[in-house]
XYZ file of C-alpha atoms in Angstrom:
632
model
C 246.449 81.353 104.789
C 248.852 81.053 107.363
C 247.938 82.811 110.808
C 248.941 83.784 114.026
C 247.896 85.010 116.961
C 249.797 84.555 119.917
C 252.673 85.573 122.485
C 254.747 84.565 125.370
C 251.865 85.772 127.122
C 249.839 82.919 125.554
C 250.259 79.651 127.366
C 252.078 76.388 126.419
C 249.287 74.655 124.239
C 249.526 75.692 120.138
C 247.681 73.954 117.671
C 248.954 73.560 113.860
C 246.424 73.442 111.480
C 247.673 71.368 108.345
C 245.264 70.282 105.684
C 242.222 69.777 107.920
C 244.524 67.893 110.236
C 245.142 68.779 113.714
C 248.639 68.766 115.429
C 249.832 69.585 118.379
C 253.135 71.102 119.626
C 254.353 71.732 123.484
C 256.243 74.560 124.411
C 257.622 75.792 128.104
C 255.630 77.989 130.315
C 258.528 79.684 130.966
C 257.789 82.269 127.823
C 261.231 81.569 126.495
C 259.937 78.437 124.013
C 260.229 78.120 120.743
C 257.714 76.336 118.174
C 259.649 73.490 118.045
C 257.989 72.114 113.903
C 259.303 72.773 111.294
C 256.934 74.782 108.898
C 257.277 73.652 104.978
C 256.430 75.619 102.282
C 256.449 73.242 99.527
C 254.477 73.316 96.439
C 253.271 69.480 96.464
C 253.605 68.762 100.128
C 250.332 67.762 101.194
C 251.504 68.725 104.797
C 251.691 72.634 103.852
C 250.396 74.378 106.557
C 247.208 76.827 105.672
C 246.756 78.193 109.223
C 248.553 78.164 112.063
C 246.836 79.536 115.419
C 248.162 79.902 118.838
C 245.778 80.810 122.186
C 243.338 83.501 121.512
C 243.549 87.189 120.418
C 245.633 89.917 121.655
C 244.440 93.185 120.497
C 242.892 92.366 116.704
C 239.489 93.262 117.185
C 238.693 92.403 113.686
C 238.708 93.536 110.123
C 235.239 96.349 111.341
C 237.862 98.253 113.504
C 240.574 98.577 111.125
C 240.375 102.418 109.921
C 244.039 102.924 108.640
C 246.160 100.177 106.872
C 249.975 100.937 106.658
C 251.767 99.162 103.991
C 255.139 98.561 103.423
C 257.098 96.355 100.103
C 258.158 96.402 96.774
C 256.650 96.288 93.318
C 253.793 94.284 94.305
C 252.431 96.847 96.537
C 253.820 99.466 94.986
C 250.856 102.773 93.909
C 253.209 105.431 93.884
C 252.257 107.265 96.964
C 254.134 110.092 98.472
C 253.332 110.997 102.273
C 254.523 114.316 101.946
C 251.051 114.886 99.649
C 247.582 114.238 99.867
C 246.405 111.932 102.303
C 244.597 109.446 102.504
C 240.754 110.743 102.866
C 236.998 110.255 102.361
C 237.155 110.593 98.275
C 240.284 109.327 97.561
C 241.220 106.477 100.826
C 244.624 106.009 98.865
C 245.564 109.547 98.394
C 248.119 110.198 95.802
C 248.042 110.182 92.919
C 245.034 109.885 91.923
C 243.697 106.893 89.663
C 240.356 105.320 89.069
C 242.127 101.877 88.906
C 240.579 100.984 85.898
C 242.381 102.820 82.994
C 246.348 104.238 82.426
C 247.773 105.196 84.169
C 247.503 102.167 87.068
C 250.809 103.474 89.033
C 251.434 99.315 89.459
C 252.847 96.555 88.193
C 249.524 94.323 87.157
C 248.279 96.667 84.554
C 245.287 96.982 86.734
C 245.148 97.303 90.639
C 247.038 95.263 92.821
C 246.662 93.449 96.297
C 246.519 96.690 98.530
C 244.251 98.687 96.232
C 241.312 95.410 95.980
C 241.848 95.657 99.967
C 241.145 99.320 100.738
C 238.784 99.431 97.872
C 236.604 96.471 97.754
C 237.407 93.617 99.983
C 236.564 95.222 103.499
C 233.723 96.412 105.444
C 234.421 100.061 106.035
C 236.034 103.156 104.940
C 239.708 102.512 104.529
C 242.593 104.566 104.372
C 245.426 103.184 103.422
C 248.935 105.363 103.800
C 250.888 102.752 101.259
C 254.698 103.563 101.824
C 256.161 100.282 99.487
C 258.581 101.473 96.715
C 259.379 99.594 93.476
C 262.664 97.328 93.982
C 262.323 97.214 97.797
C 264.199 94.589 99.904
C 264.085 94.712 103.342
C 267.924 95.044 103.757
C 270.023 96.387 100.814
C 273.029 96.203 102.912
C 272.206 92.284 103.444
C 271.840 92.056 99.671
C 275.203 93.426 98.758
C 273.181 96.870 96.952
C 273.451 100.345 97.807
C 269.432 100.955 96.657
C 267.558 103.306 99.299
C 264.195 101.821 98.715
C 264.164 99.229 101.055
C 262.235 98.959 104.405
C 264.810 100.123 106.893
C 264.005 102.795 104.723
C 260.611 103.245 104.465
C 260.166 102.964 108.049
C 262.705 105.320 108.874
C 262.426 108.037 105.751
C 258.850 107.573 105.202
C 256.901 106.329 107.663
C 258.448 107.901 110.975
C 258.732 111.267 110.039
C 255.371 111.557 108.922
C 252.865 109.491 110.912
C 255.049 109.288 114.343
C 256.739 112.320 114.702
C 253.392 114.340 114.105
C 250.332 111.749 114.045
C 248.334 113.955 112.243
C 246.257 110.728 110.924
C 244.818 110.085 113.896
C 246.034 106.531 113.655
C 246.441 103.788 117.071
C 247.316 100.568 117.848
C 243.403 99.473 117.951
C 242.603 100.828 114.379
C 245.738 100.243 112.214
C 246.751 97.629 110.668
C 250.539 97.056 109.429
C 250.656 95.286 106.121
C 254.475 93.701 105.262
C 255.040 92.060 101.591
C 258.893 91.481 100.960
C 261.837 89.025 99.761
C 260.784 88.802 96.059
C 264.133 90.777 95.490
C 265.683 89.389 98.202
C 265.445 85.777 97.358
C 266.343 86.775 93.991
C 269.576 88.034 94.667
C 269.773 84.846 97.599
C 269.410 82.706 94.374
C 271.893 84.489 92.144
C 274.860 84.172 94.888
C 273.881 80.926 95.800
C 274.011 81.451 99.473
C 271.433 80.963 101.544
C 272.997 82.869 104.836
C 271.834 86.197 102.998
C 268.564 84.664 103.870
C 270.035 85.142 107.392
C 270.346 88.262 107.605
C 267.411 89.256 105.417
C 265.445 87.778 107.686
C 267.377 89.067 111.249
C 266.676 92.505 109.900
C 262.788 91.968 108.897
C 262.141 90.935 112.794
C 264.370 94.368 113.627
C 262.277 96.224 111.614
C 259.308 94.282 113.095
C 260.689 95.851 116.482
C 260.892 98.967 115.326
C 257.557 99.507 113.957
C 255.939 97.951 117.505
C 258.109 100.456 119.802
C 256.417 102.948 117.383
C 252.470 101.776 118.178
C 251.888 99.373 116.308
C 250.369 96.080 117.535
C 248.229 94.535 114.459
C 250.589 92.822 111.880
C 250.049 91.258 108.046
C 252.815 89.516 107.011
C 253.194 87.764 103.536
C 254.963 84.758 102.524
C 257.776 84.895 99.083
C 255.201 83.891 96.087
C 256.375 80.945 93.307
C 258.597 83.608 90.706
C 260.356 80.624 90.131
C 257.943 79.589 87.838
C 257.840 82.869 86.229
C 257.918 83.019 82.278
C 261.731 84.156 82.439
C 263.656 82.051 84.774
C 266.556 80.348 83.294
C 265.284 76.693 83.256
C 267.607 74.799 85.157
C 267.685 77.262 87.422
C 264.472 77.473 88.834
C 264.385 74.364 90.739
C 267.197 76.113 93.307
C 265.685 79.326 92.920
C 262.198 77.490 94.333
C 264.788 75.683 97.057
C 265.481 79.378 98.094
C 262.137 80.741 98.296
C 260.936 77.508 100.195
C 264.099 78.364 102.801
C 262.966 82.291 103.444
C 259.860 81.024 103.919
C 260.339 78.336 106.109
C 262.154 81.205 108.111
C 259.460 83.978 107.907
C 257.410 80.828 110.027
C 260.232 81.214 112.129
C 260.587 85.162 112.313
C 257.090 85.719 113.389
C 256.956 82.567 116.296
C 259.907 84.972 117.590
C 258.138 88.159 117.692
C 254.877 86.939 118.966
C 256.957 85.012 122.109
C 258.411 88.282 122.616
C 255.480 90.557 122.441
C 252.195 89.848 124.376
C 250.175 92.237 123.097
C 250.425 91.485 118.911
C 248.401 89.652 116.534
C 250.395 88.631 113.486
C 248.378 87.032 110.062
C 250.525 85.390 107.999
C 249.133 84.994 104.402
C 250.496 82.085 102.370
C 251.229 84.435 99.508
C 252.847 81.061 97.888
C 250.533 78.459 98.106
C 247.576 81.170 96.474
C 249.895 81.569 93.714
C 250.586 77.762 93.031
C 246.998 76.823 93.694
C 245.948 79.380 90.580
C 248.612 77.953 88.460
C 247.676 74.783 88.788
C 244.258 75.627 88.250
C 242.902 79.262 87.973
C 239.056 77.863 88.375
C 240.412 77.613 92.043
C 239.654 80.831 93.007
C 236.654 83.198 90.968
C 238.777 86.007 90.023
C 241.276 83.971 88.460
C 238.754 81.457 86.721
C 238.835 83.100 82.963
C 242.981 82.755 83.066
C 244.377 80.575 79.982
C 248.214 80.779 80.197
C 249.567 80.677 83.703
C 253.466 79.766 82.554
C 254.030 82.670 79.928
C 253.966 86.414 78.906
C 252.939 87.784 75.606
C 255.849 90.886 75.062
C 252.816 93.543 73.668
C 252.027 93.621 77.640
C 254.920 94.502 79.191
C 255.284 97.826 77.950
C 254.244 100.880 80.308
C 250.979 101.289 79.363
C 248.452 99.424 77.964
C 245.176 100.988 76.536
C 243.061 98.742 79.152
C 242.997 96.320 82.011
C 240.809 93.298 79.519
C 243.360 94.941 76.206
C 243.613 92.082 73.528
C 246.959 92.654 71.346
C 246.681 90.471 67.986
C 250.369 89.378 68.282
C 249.371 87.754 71.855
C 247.358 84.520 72.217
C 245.334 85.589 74.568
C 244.017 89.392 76.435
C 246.245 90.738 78.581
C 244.259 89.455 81.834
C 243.946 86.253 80.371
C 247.853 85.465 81.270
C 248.862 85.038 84.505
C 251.876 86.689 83.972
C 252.264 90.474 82.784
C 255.943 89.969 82.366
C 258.712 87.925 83.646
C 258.175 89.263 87.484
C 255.301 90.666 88.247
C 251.331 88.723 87.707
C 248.703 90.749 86.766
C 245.630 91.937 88.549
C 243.511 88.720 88.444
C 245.501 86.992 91.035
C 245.915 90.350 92.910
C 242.471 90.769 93.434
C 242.483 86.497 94.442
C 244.617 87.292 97.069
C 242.770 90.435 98.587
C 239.765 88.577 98.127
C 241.061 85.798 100.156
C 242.970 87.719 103.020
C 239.846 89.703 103.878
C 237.460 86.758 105.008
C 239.709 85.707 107.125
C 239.599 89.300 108.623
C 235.903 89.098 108.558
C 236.486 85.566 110.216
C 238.250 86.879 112.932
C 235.200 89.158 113.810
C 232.236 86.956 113.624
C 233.810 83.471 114.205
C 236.684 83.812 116.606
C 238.533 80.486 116.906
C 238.515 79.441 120.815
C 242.009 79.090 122.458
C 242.515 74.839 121.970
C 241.968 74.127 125.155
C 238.430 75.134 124.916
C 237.710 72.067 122.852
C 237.845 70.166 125.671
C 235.072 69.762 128.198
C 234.939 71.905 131.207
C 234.946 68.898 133.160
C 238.254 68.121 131.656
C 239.714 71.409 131.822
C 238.826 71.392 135.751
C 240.395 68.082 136.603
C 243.589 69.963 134.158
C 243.357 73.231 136.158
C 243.569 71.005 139.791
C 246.476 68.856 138.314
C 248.264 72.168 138.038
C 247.123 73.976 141.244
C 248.214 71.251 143.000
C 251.502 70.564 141.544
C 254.114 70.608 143.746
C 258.115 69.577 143.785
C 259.834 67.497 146.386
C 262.250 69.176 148.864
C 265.806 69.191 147.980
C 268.068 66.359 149.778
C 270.993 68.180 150.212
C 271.616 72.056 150.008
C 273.513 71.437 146.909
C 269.978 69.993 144.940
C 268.328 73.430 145.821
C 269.699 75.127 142.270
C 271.413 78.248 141.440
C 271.739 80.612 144.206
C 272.559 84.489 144.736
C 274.442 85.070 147.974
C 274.549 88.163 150.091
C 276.257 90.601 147.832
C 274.520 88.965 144.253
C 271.696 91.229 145.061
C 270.001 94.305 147.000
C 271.000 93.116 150.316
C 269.600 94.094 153.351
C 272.069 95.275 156.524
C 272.650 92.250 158.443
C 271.126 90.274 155.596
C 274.125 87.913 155.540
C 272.147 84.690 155.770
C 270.154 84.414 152.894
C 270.715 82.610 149.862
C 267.829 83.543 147.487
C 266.950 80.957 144.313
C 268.945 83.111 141.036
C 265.532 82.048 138.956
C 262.692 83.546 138.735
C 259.522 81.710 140.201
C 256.981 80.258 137.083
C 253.541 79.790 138.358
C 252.208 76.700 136.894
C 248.909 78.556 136.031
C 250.185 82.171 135.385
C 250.798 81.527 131.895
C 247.304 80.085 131.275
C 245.612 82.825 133.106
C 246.800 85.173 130.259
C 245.404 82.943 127.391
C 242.440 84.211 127.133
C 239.624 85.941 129.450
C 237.950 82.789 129.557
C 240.222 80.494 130.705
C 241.472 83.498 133.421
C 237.975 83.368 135.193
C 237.905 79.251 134.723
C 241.562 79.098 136.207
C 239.653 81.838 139.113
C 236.884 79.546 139.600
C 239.602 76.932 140.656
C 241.710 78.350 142.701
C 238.628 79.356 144.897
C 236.968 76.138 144.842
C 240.398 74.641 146.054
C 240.537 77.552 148.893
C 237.134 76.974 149.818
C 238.195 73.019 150.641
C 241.584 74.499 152.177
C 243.569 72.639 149.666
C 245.343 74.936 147.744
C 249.159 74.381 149.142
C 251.580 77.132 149.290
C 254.960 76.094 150.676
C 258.305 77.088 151.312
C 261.159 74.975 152.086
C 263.689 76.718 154.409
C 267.324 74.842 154.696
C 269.575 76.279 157.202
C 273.140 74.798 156.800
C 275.367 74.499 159.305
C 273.487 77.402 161.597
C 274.977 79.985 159.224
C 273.362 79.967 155.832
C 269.474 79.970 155.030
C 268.633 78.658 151.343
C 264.614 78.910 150.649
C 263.035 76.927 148.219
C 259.052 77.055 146.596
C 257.590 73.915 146.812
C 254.202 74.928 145.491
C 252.946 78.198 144.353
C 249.902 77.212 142.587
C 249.234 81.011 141.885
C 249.843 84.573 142.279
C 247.391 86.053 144.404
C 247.226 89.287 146.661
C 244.958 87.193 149.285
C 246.868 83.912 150.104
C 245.293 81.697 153.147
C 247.823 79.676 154.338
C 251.673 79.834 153.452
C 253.256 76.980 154.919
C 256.688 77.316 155.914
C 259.288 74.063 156.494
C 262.754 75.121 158.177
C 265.092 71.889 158.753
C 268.891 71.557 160.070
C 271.292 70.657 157.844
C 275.614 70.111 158.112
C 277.202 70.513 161.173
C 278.294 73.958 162.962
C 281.780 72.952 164.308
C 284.231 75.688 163.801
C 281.376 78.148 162.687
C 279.956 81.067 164.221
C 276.331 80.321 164.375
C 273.911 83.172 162.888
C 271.914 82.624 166.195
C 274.527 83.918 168.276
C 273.348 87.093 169.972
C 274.522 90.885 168.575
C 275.394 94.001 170.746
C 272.310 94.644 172.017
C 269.691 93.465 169.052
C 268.705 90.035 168.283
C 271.124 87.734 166.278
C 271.608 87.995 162.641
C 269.232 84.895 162.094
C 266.723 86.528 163.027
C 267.123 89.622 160.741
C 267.605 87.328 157.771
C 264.286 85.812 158.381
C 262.647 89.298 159.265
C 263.777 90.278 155.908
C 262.732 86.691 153.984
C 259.507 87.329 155.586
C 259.534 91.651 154.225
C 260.401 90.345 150.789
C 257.933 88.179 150.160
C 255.010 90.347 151.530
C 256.476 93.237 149.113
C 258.093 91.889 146.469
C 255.929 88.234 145.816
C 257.744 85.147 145.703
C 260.592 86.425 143.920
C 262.298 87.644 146.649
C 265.466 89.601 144.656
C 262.892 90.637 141.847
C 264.436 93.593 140.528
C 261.731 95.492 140.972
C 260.826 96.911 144.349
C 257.247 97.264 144.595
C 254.879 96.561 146.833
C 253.054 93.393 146.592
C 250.269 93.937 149.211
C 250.275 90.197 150.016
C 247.765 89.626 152.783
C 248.145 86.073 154.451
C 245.358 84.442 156.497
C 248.233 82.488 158.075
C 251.844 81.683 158.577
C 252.332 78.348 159.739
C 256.082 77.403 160.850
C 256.826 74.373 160.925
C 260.619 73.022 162.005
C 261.421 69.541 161.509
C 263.629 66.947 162.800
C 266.470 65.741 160.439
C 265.339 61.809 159.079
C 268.951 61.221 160.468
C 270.919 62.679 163.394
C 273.965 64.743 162.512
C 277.368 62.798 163.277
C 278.034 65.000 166.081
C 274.765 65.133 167.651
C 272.511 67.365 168.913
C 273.192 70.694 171.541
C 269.455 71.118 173.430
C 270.702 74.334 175.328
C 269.736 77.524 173.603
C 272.545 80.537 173.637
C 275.519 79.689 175.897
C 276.988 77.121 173.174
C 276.177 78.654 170.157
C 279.255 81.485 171.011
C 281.529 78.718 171.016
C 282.962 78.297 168.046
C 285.016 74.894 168.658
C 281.748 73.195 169.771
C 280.246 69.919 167.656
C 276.711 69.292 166.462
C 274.076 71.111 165.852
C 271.347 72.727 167.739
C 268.011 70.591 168.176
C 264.799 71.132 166.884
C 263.465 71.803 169.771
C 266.037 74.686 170.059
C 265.552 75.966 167.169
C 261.910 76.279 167.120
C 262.001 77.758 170.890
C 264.557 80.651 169.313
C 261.947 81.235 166.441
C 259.234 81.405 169.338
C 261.174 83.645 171.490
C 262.264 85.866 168.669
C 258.450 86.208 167.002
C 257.161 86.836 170.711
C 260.161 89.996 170.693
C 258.976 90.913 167.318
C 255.471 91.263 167.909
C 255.599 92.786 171.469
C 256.139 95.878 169.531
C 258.666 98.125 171.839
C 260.237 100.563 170.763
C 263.385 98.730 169.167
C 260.722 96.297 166.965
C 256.971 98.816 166.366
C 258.454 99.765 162.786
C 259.450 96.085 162.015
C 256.297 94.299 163.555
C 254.113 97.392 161.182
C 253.985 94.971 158.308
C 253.279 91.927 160.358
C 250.105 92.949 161.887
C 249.311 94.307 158.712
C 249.371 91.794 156.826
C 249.528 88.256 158.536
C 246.212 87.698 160.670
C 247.489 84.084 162.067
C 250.763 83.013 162.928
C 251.460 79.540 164.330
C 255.011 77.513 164.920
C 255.016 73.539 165.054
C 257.287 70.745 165.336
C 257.027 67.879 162.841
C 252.882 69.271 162.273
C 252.274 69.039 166.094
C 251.111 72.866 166.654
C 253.203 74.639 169.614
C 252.401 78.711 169.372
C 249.625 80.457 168.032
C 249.128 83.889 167.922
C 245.978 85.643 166.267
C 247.395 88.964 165.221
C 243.736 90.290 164.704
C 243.136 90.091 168.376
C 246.805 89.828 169.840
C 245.962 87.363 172.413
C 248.421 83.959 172.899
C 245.739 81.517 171.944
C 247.067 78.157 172.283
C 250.246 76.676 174.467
């Protein structure tokens, strides 16, 4: 069996299972990834996969808290049921119409029961009721196909199941206790292989992961997929066909891999299964004594034509014109097995259900020691990038205008892309890893070396471009952000931003008043699109302005605001300027008259320290909890 479990939620690490051998593949943090190996379904390849896992469970809480199954496909899950008449219940967990499953009529296509019926039947652990909405002929796109058939599962989701279980839920079914069962592209690779063109494949597949989307914007969250079975090897195949008929069921597999790695990086909260309907079927061909309920099969390659009519008197019948009795062939006719492998292949889908409950497979990082997964965790937390050179090294920016600006916010030049925390996809592996990536980040508090910083570039006295450094995590309670501002370009024929307005300070000092306001509300995506407040408490903000490595071409200007109206001056100001206009302009701020109380609110709310250097030698301190000048 092939299985799943996993999201964009899930972190970077996924393990392939192949043959008892262990791979492993990276993907970004950035939840955009893709599994980047190629998934074959081949009948001899020894490096078939039988389970694929990635990171730990999202809302499967195992095969004891499934109530309701939902099932949705063609002839091999077919039993007849309408869901406009009696439901599924206590007596009858199928609900219409009515069969004991042992004699005519069997309302399937195995002259016995099939898959679905062996799984709400036998093969679980608790009442089961099972609201099975798969018609005979189904594809999951007729319009794909080239057919005009109304059977398929655009259909059945939108005719059948919809109207009836979402509309009015009178079933009582949720995302916790229902599990979606999909089985399709028998037909569909059929009539793939008959046009010879594998693009239908395409398409089939584009609108299987539509449908997919469909049914989760409905509720649902738990997911059983199936992969095409071997009808290549079916009695009735035209022989030299059957090799490009296998090519095409090997190729709709290979994307059904595919389909569900897309849906699971997409949705968080999903658990997919997978089920290697393909390599069941092979493996009892090859050699029915593989599985028990398939052990007393004789002919796996042919059909005896006394079988295929509607009914037969019973599911062990023995025609004398046949070889063998009728559940002694693999094959009922030239499409459809009969119930021997059925029940194989409920038989083998539910203990890895049952698996799921009792022996949960840890997220892959867990093999490792916690000794190595702490020294991983600190490698991470303290992961930082260099500053940028040149303002031109600092990426993609959006520019006043390119987003929710502020009035007088016409210095700031935010980063376009969103901020990835190097632990934030980690911390939604699993609950385990979250408190282990916890445990971290406090040990590397408690030793005050967990590093938050923010690069500040301010080019040419006009335009301020921030950067992140390092933002090990996100956190309400941060101790220390430290802040780097440094001079860059020259201001000669520019109006600096620290020239002084009518009346109010200059428009520098807005743009960092609002820098500041957007991180403390927003996070450190400071143009999220989503305006919400934050409540980032800081133990400290620690300034620090540097002096340039080398001095601009046109020097320096010490004085503070006489030269910076003059637009036809040279140079730029100083460090030492600049950090005495921050100074000044913090002392305004937090003096709190009555032009600055409603702006200086959120500082004394949430900053407790706030301190200014120049090149790390501290030159202002102010403790915001007592409001006393402590220092210089």
């Amino acid at each position: 069996m092939v299985k799943i479990l996993a999201s964009k939620a899930l972190p970077c690490l996924v393990l392939l299972f192949a043959e008892g051998a262990l791979t492993a593949a990276i993907r970004g943090g950035s939840g955009n990834g893709q599994i980047a190996q190629r998934v074959l379904y081949r009948r001899n390849d020894s490096s078939t996969l039988t389970r694929f896992t990635a990171t730990c469970q999202a809302t499967w809480s195992g095969w004891k808290g499934v109530e309701k199954i939902f099932s949705f496909g063609d002839s091999y899950t077919d039993t007849g049921f309408n869901p406009t008449g009696a439901q599924p219940n206590d007596t009858y967990p199928l609900g219409n119409p009515f069969s004991n499953s042992s004699t005519p009529p069997y309302h399937t296509f195995t002259n016995g029961p099939n898959w679905i019926e062996y799984l709400t039947f036998k093969y679980n652990e608790s009442q089961i009721d099972t609201y099975n909405l798969a018609r005979s002929g189904a594809t999951v796109n007729t319009t794909a196909i080239g057919q005009n058939e109304t059977v398929d599962l655009i259909h059945q989701i939108s005719d059948r199941f919809v109207p009836n279980y979402v509309v009015q839920n009178m079933v009582g079914w949720n995302a916790s206790n229902s599990l979606f069962s999909l089985f399709f592209g028998i037909n569909d690779v059929d009539r793939t292989w008959k046009k010879q063109d594998l693009k239908i494949n395409d398409a089939v597949i584009s609108s299987y992961l539509g449908e997919l989307n469909k049914l989760y914007e409905n509720g649902a969250r738990n997911f059983l997929l199936h992969t095409v079975p071997p009808v290549n090897r079916g009695p009735y195949k035209v022989q030299p066909d059957k090799g490009i008929e296998g090519e095409v069921i090997d190729d709709f597999n290979y994307r059904m891999s595919k389909l569900v790695s897309t849906f699971t990086v997409a949705h968080n909260d999903v658990s997919i299964l997978l089920f290697d309907t393909n390599k069941l079927f092979s493996q009892a061909m090859d050699n029915p004594t593989v599985w028990p309920q398939t052990a007393n099969l004789k002919n796996t390659t042919g059909s005896c034509t006394a079988y295929e009519r509607d009914e037969v008197p019973s599911m062990d019948y023995f025609d004398l014109s046949c070889q063998y009795p009728v559940n002694q062939y693999f094959w009922l006719n030239g499409l459809h097995p009969t119930y021997p492998i059925h029940e194989a292949m409920a038989a083998q889908e539910a203990p890895d259900f049952v698996m799921e409950q009792t022996q949960v497979r840890p997220f892959p990082l867990l093999l490792l020691t916690r000794e190595l997964r702490d020294n991983i965790y600190d490698v991470l937390l303290l992961s930082h990038q260099e500053a940028p050179s040149i303002p031109e090294n600092s990426g993609l920016r959006k520019g006043p205008g390119e987003y929710d600006q502020e009035t007088f916010e016409n210095c700031n030049f935010y980063p376009a892309e969103a901020l990835n925390s190097p632990t934030s996809s980690l911390q939604l592996s699993c609950r385990q890893i979250h408190d282990e990536v916890q445990d971290a980040i406090s040990r590397l508090q408690t030793l005050a070396k967990l590093p938050y910083r923010l690069d500040c570039i301010l080019v040419d006295e006009v335009e301020l471009h921030p950067t992140w450094l390092s933002f090990p995590a996100f956190q309400s309670e941060i101790p220390k952000l430290e802040v780097d501002f440094r001079l860059f370009g020259d201001a000669e024929g520019k109006l600096s931003a620290w020239r002084g307005g009518c009346g109010g300070p200059p428009i520098m000092v807005w743009c960092l008043f609002y820098l500041l306001e957007r991180f403390l509300l927003r996070g450190p995506d400071f143009i999220s699109s989503v305006k919400q407040n934050k409540k980032i408490m800081l133990g400290e903000l620690a300034v620090n302005v540097l002096t340039p490595t080398a001095v601009p071409p046109n020097g320096f200007i010490e004085q503070k605001w006489g030269p910076l109206l003059n637009r036809s001056r040279k140079g730029l100001m100083s460090p030492e300027t600049l950090l005495g206009l921050m100074t000044d302009m913090m002392g305004y701020l937090l003096g709190r008259s009555r032009h600055t109380a409603s702006y200086a609110t959120l500082v004394f709310e949430r900053i407790r320290h706030i301190t200014f250097h120049l090149d790390g030698e501290e030159r202002k301190h102010w403790d915001l909890t007592t409001m006393k000048p402590v220092c210089c």
